[in-house]
Structures are given as structure tokens and as C-alpha cells.
Amino acid sequence: RTGNGANPPDKAGLADLVADMLDEGTLNRSATRIAEEIAQLGATLSTNATWDASSLSVSALSENIDRALDVWADVLLEPAFFVEDLARVRENLLSTLARRRDSPSLVAGLIFARVLYGEHHPYGWPPGGTEESVRRITRGDVQAFFQRHYRPNNAVLVVAGDICEAELRAKMERRLAGWKPTPVPKLLMPRPLMIDRTRIFLVDKAGAPQSSIRLGLFGIERKNPDYYRALVMN
């Protein structure tokens, strides 16, 4: 799991696109070979990105973990980001983004974040980006984001299963020996403007079969000692 930094609004969706591209082929394996090797092992390989972090996960039987980790490490360290693969993944993402306009609940959620945080705050934009921002993302953007954020000094390794720490360390150190730390840009997250009065925003969607309502305001910060108490209260 790696920290994403905050995508600027004009590059909204960059972290998501990078995560989607990881298993689309490496310098050593094609996307088809990656999928076939993982399937033959009865394993799963998954990528994900949110506002705050990206993750690359593998799950396999203990007897197959070495072969599964070989694929996992290759995807982590040697993604190719081929132009033709980027074009295909981008088109799939654009189709998904276009379809969300048909869902009142998704539209309400997107607009809610925008009006709450504002257009100049990263959280005001969806993690998957917009059709306009995704079209602007280039292969150079993808490569630069990967090189900047996918670093061992910006990552955390989480392991659960039938394996001891000493055994795990040996497996990881052998595969990740060439993964070197580099300076990671410090994130300066802007503070959103506080809400001083009730405001109402209406999205008129003619012919929609239902309406979706959102009501909200800023809560406490994640580092607040009452954060988890507030989650339970909610």
C-alpha cells in the first residue's frame, strides 16, 4: 500500500489509472501471461486506488506463495505502461465515468463532494477522475506518478496467513532488493473553506425514476482522538 499524495483537479483519476495499469503488462510478462499464471495458481491479484492510497494485493495458498509473489513483485517493480494498453484502459474508464451520469445516487455523491470541499481541493474531485481529466492524462503522467509514489519509503507491507516473519522477510528481501527509496514529495493538503450557512444545490435530471438527497458538513479530523468513537456513534 502506498501513499498517493493528492491528485490535482486537472489530473483527477491519475492514481486510479496507474493502479489499473499495473497488471496490464510488465517488461517481463504480458497482461495475458499475468492473468494465466495467477489463475493456474488459484490465486488472486488485485489493484486499487482511493483518494489517499493505492494498493497491490496477492492472495494464494501457502504452497503457491513463492510463485504468486514472483508475479506480484514483477507487477510492482516492472510495469510497462505501454501506450496501447493505456489507451484501452482509459477507454474502459471513460465508459464507466459516462455511465455514472445515469445514476442519481452517484451524481448526488459527486456533487456533494464538490460543493463541500470546493473545486480547488483534491477531495472535491472523484478518485476515478472526470471524463475531462482522464482524457488529459498521458503516459508520461502515469510513469511520473509511479516513479514518485511507488517507493518503499512511501509504502506499508501487510501480510496475513500461514507464514512466519523470518520466512516472509527472506522472501521479500530477495524479491525487493532492487526497490530503492527516493525522496517523496511532501503533501500540503489545502484546508477546505468552512461552511457558514445552509446552502441547497439542486441537480435537475429530467425523467429520473428517483431522487437522491445528501446532507452533510465537515466532521472531525482523522487524527482527532474521538475519531473512532464518532464512527461508532454514526
Coordinates of C-alpha atoms in Angstrom, one line a residue, residues 4 7 10-24 47-50 53-54 79 81-95 97 126-143 145-146 150:
N4 CA -0.9 8.7 -3.2
N7 CA -4.1 14.4 -7.4
D10 CA -6.7 18.7 -13.6
K11 CA -5.2 15.2 -13.1
A12 CA -8.1 13.7 -11.1
G13 CA -8.1 10.0 -11.6
L14 CA -4.4 9.6 -12.1
A15 CA -3.8 7.4 -9.1
D16 CA -6.7 5.2 -10.2
L17 CA -5.5 4.9 -13.7
V18 CA -2.0 4.0 -12.6
A19 CA -3.4 1.2 -10.3
D20 CA -5.5 -0.1 -13.2
M21 CA -2.4 -0.2 -15.4
L22 CA -0.2 -2.2 -13.0
D23 CA -1.3 -5.6 -14.1
E24 CA -1.7 -4.7 -17.8
T47 CA -5.0 -3.4 -7.5
N48 CA -6.9 -0.4 -6.0
A49 CA -6.7 3.3 -5.5
T50 CA -8.5 5.8 -3.3
A53 CA -3.5 5.4 -1.1
S54 CA -3.0 2.8 -3.7
P79 CA 5.1 -2.2 -15.0
F81 CA 2.7 1.2 -19.1
F82 CA 2.5 0.5 -22.9
V83 CA 0.8 3.2 -24.9
E84 CA -1.7 0.8 -26.4
D85 CA -2.7 -0.7 -23.0
L86 CA -3.1 2.8 -21.6
A87 CA -5.5 3.7 -24.5
R88 CA -7.6 0.6 -23.8
V89 CA -7.7 1.1 -20.1
R90 CA -8.5 4.8 -20.5
E91 CA -11.5 4.0 -22.8
N92 CA -12.8 1.5 -20.3
L93 CA -12.6 4.0 -17.6
L94 CA -14.2 6.7 -19.7
S95 CA -17.1 4.4 -20.4
L97 CA -17.4 7.5 -15.9
P126 CA -13.8 11.8 -7.5
P127 CA -10.8 9.4 -7.1
G128 CA -11.7 8.0 -10.5
G129 CA -11.5 11.4 -12.1
T130 CA -13.8 13.0 -14.6
E131 CA -14.1 12.4 -18.3
E132 CA -12.2 15.6 -19.0
S133 CA -9.3 15.0 -16.5
V134 CA -8.8 11.3 -17.6
R135 CA -8.5 12.4 -21.2
R136 CA -5.7 14.7 -20.3
I137 CA -3.6 12.1 -18.5
T138 CA -0.6 11.0 -20.6
R139 CA 1.7 8.0 -20.4
G140 CA 4.3 10.4 -19.1
D141 CA 1.9 11.4 -16.2
V142 CA 1.4 7.7 -15.4
Q143 CA 5.1 6.9 -15.4
F145 CA 3.3 9.2 -10.7
F146 CA 4.5 5.7 -10.4
Y150 CA 5.5 3.7 -5.6

